[in-house]
Coordinates of C-alpha atoms in Angstrom, one line a residue:
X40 CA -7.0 8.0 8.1
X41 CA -4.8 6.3 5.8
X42 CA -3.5 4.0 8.4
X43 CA -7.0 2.6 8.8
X44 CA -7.7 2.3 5.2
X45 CA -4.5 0.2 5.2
X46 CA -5.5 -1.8 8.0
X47 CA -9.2 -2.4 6.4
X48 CA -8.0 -3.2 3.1
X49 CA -9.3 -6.7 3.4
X50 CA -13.2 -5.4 4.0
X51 CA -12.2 -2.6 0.7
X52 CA -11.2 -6.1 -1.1
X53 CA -14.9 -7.0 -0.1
X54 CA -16.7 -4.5 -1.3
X55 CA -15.1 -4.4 -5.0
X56 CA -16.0 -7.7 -4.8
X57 CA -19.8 -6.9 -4.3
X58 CA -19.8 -3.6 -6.4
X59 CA -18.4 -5.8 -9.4
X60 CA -20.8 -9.4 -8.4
X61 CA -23.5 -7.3 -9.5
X62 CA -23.0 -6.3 -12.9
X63 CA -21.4 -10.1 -13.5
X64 CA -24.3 -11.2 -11.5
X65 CA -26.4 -12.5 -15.0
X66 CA -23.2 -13.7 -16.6
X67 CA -22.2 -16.0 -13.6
X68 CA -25.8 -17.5 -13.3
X69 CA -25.4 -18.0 -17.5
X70 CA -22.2 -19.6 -18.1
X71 CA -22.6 -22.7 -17.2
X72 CA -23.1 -24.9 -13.2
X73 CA -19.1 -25.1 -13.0
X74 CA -18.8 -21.2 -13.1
X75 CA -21.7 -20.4 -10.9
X76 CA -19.9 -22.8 -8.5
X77 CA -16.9 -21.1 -8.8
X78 CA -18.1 -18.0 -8.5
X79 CA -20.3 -18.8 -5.3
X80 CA -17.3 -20.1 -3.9
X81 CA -15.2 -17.4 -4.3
X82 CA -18.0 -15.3 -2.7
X83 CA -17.9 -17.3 0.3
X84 CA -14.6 -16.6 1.0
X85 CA -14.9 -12.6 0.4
X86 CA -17.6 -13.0 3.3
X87 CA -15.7 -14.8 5.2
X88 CA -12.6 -12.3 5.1
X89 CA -15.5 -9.2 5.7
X90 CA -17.3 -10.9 8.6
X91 CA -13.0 -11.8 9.9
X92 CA -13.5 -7.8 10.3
X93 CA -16.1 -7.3 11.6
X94 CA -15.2 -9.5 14.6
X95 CA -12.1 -7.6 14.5
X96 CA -13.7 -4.5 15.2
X97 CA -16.6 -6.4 17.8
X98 CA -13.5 -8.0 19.8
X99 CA -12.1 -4.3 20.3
X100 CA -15.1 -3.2 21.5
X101 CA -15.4 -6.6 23.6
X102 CA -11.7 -5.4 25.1
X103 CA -12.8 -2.3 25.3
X104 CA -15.8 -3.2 27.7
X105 CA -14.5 -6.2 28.8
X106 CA -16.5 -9.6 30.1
X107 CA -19.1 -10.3 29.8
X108 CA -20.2 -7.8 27.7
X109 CA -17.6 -8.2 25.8
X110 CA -18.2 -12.1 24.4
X111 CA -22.3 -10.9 24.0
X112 CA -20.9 -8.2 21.8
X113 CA -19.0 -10.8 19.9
X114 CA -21.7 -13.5 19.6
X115 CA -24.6 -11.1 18.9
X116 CA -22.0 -9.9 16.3
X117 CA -21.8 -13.2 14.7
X118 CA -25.4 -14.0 14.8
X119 CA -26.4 -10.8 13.3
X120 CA -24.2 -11.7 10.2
X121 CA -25.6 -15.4 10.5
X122 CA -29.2 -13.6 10.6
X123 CA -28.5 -11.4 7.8
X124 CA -27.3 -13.9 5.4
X125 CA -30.6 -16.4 6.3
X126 CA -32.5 -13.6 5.4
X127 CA -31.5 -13.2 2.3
X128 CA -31.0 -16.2 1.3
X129 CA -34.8 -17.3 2.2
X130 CA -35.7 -14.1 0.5
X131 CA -34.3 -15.4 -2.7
X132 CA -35.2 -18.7 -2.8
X133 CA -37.2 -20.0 0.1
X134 CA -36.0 -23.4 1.7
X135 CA -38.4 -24.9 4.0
X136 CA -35.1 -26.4 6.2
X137 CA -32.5 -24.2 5.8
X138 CA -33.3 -22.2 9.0
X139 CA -33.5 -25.3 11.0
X140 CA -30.8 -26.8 9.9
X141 CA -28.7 -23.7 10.1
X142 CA -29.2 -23.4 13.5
X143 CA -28.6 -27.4 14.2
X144 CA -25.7 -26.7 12.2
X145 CA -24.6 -23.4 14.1
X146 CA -25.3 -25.2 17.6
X147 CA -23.1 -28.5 16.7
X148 CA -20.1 -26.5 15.5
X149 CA -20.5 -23.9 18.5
X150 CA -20.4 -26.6 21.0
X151 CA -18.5 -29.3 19.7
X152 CA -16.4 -27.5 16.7
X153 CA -15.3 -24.7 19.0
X154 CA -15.6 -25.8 22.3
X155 CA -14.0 -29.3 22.0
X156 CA -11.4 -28.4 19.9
X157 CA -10.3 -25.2 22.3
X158 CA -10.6 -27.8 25.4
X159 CA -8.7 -30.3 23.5
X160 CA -5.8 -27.7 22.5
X161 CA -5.5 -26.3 25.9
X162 CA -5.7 -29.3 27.6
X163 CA -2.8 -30.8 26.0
X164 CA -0.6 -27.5 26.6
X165 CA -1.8 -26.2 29.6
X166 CA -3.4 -29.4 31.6
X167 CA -6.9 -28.7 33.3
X168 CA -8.2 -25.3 32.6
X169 CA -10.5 -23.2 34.8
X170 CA -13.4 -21.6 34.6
X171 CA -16.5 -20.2 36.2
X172 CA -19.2 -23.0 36.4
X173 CA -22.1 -21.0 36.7
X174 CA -22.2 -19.6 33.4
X175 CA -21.9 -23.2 32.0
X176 CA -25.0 -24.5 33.7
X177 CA -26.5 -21.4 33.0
X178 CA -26.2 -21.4 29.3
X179 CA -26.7 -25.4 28.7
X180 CA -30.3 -24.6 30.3
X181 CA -31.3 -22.1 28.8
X182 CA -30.0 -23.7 25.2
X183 CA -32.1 -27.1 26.3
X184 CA -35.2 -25.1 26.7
X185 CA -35.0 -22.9 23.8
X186 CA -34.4 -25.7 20.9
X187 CA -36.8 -27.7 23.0
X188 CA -39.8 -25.1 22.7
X189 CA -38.9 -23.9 19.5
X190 CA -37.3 -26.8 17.7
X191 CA -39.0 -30.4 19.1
X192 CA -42.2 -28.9 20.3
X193 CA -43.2 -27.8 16.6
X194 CA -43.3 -31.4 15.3
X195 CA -46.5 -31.8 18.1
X196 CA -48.1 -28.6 16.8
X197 CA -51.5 -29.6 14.2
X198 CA -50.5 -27.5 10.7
X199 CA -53.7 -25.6 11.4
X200 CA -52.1 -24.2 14.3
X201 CA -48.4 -22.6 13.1
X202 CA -49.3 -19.1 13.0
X203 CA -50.5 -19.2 17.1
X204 CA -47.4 -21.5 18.1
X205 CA -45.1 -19.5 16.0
X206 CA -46.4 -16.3 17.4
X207 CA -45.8 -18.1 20.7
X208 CA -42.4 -19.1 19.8
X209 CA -41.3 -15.3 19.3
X210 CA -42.3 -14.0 22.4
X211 CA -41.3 -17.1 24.5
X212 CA -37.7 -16.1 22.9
X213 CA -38.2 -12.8 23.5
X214 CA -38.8 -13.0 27.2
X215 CA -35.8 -15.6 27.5
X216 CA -33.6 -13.4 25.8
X217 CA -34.4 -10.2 28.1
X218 CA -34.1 -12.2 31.4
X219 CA -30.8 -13.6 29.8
X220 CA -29.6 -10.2 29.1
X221 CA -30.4 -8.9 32.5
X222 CA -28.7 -11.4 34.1
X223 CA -25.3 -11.0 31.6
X224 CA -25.3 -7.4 32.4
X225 CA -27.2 -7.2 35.7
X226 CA -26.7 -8.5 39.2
X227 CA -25.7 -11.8 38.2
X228 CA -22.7 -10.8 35.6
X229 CA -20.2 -12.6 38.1
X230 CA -22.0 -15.6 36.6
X231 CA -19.9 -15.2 33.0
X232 CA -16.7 -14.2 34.6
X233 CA -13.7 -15.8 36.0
X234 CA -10.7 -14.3 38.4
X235 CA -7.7 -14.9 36.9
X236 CA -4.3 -14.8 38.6
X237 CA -2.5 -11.5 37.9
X238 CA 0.4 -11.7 35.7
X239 CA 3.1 -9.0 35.4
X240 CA 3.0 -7.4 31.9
X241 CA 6.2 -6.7 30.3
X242 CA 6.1 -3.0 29.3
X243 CA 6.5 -2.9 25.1
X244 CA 8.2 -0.3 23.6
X245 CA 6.3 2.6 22.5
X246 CA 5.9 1.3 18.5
X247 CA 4.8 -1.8 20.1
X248 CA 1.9 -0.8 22.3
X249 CA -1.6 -1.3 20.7
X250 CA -3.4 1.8 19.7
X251 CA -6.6 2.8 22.0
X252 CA -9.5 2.0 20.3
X253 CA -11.5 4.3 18.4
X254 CA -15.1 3.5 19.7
X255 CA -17.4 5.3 16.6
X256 CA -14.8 4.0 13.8
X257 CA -15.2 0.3 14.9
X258 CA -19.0 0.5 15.3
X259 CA -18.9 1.7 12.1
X260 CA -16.6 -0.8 10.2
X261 CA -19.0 -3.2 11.9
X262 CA -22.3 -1.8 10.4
X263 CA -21.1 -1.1 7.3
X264 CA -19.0 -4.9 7.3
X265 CA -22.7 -6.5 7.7
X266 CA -24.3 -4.2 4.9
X267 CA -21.5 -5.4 2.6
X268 CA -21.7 -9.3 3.8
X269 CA -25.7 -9.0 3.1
X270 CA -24.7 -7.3 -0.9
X271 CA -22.5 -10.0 -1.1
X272 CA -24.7 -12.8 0.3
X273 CA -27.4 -11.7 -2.1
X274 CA -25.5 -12.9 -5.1
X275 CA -23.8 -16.1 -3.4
X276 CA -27.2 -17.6 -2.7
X277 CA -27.9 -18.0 -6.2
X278 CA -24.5 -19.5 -7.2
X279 CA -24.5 -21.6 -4.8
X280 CA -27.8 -22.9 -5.4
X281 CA -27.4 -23.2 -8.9
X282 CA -23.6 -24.6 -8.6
X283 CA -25.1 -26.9 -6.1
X284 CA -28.3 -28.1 -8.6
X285 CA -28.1 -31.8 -9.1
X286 CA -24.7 -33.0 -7.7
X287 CA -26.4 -34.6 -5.3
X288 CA -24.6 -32.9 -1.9
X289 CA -26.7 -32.9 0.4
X290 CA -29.2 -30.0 1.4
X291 CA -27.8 -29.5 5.1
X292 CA -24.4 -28.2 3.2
X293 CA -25.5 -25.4 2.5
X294 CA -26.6 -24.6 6.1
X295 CA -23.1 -25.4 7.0
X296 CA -21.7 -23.1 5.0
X297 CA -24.2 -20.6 6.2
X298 CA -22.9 -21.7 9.9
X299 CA -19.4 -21.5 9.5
X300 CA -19.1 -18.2 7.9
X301 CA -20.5 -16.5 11.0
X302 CA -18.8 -19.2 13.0
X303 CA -14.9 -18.6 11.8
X304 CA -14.6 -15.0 13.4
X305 CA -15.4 -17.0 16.7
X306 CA -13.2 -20.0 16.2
X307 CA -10.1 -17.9 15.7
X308 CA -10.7 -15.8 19.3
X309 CA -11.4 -19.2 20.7
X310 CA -8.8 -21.3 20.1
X311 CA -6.5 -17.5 20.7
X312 CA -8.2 -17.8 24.3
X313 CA -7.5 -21.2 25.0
X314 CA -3.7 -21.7 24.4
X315 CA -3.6 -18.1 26.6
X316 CA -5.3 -20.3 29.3
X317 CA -8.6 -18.5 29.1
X318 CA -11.5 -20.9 29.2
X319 CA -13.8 -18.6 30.5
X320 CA -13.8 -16.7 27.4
X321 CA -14.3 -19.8 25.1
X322 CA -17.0 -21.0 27.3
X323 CA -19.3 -17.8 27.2
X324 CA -17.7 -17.5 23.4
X325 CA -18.9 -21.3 22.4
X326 CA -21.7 -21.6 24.7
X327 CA -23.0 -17.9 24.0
X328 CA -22.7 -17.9 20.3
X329 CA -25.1 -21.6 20.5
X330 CA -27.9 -19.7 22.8
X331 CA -27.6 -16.5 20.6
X332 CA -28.2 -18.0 17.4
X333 CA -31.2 -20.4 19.0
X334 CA -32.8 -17.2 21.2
X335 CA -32.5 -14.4 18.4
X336 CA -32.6 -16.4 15.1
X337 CA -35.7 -17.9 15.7
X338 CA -37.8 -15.2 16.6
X339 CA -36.1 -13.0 13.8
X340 CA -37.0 -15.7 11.2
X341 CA -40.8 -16.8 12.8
X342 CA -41.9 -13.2 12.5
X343 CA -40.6 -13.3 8.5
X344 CA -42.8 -16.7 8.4
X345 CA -45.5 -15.0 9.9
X346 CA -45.2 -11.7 7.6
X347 CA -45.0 -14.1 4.5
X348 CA -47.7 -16.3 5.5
X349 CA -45.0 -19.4 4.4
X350 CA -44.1 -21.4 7.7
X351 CA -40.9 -23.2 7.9
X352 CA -39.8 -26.7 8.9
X353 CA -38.6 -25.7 12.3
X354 CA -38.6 -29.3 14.2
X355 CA -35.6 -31.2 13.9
X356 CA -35.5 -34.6 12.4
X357 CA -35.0 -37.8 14.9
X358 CA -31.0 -37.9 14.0
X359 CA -30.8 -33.9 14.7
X360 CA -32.9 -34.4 18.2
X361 CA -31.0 -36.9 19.3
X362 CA -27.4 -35.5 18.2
X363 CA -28.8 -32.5 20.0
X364 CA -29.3 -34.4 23.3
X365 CA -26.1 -35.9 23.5
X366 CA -24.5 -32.8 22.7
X367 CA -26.3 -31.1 25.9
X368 CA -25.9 -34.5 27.9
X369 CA -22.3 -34.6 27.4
X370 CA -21.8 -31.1 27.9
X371 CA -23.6 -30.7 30.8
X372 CA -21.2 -33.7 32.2
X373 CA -18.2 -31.9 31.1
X374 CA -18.8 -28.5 32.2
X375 CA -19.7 -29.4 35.7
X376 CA -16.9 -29.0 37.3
X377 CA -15.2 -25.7 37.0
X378 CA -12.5 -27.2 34.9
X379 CA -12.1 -28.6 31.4
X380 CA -9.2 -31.3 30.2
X381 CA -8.3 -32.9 26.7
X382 CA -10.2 -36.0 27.3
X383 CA -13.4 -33.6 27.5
X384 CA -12.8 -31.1 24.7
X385 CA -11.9 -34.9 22.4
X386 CA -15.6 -36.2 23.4
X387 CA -17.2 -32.5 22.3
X388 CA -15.1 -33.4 18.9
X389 CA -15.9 -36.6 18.7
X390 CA -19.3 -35.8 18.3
X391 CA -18.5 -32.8 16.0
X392 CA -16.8 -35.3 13.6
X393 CA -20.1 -37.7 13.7
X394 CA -22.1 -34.1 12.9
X395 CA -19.7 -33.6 9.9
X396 CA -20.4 -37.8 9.0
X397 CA -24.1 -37.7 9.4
X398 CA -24.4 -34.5 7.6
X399 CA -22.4 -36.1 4.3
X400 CA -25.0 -39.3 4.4
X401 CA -27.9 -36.5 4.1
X402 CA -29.1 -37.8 7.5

């Protein structure tokens, strides 16, 4: 028991921290923007290191289980925490765009943050790198048609008629999501899995070895990891917002931030994947966490529009449609083939890089 206290002490850390933001809760909103900045900053990184857990516990399970059920458990682990934190934060103080963009946001550094910069890393140390087609072609269609319907339809749909279209938008998602599901875990899991070579294992001494994984303590961690990243959200929103108030960043940063904190976890067991020579696993990693957070955010946050009566601003703007587009375009292009290469995983980051440029011109 003690062992595993010592090995969590970084989701303990956590939790002080949102048992004490709390009580400090009025004093950090009342000393002055430069504090509340602070403060909401240094709560970003105490989420950070909890939701680092709790992808540490969801990639034991996902080794435990192994593929593909094991990169869903890691994606829908993300986008639960991603989910969680828009949640509260619209809950707080509702932002019209911050759901769109967080998911613009999420799906640019899934598929060009992650993905191009594990092709780009494993192409320059391992060459081309192979993986199962199928589960490419799969997701990229399945993302098209989901931030079609739900995020460049909408900007066609009379104001009269949200409440229908969004109602339409949840089960649309729903049904998606099911048939996806089936298919991940049914008769067509071969599609998300790839046969690689055998290699022989060098036996490790006994102090070495990993322990086996303890099943109900990880699922655990991993609930109570989210309750303390939604305490500690709570708080953060206001900071930020108020550190934020009148500097002129742009509104899309703090949809960034809202993407990358549930993105980091995943970046890590990318990149980790691709120097081993695993695409397979940063494919249905990238590709899986982009489909997730379209399929399952959008329903999730609809049915709050709908229970509030407050619709959001769910189509994209032209600059997010067509960065979208080429994103799909180029990956579709890319992931083709059975085999990525540096020169592919530099054009996903490429683009990435014009995301990170467009977002800093408030475009």
């Amino acid at each position: 028991m003690l062992t595993s206290l010592k090995q969590e002490k970084f989701m303990l850390l956590a939790l002080i921290a949102a048992i004490a933001a709390y009580p400090l809760e009025h004093w950090m909103l009342h000393s002055g923007q430069i504090v509340a900045l602070l403060a909401g900053v240094a709560l970003i990184g105490f989420i950070v290191v909890a939701s680092m857990r709790v992808a540490h516990h969801a990639e034991q399970l996902a080794e435990k289980v192994g593929d593909p059920y094991g990169t869903m458990i890691l994606t829908l682990a993300a986008v639960l925490v991603e989910v969680v934190i828009l949640a509260i934060m619209m809950s707080n103080e509702p932002s019209p765009t911050l759901v769109r963009d967080t998911i613009y946001s999420a799906v640019m550094l899934d598929i060009n943050g992650i993905l191009g910069l594990a092709a780009l890393m494993g192409g320059i140390k391992h060459g081309e790198q192979s993986y199962n087609d199928d589960s490419a072609r799969t997701y990229s269609v399945m993302i098209l048609t989901a931030m079609g319907v739900s995020m460049v339809v909408p900007e066609f749909i009379p104001e009269a008629d949200w409440k229908i279209y969004s109602a339409f938008t949840i089960g649309a998602m729903v049904v998606l999501y099911t048939l996806f599901l089936r298919m991940q875990v049914g008769p067509h899991s071969y599609f998300f899995s790839y046969s690689y070579p055998e290699k022989r294992r060098k036996k490790l001494p006994e102090e070495e070895q990993t322990p086996p994984v303890n099943l109900v303590f990880s699922i655990g961690t991993l609930v109570f990891g989210v309750i303390v990243i939604g305490a500690l959200a709570e708080v953060m929103s206001k900071t930020l917002d108020l550190g934020l108030e009148g500097t002129g960043a742009p509104p899309v940063i703090t949809a960034i931030v809202v993407a990358a904190i549930s993105a980091a976890p995943e970046i890590l067991t990318a990149l980790r994947a691709a120097l081993a020579n695993r695409m397979q696993s940063v494919v249905n990693i990238a590709l899986g966490a982009s489909l997730s957070t379209v399929i399952l955010t959008v329903p999730v946050m609809e049915a709050m529009a709908l229970y509030t009566g407050q619709p959001f601003q769910m189509a994209m703007t032209p600059v997010q449609t067509v960065m979208v587009f080429i994103t799909l375009i180029v990956s579709a292009i890319n992931l083709n083939d059975g085999e990525t290469n540096a020169i592919e995983g530099m054009t996903h980051f490429v683009l990435f890089a014009t995301f990170i440029m467009l977002s800093l011109l408030g475009l």
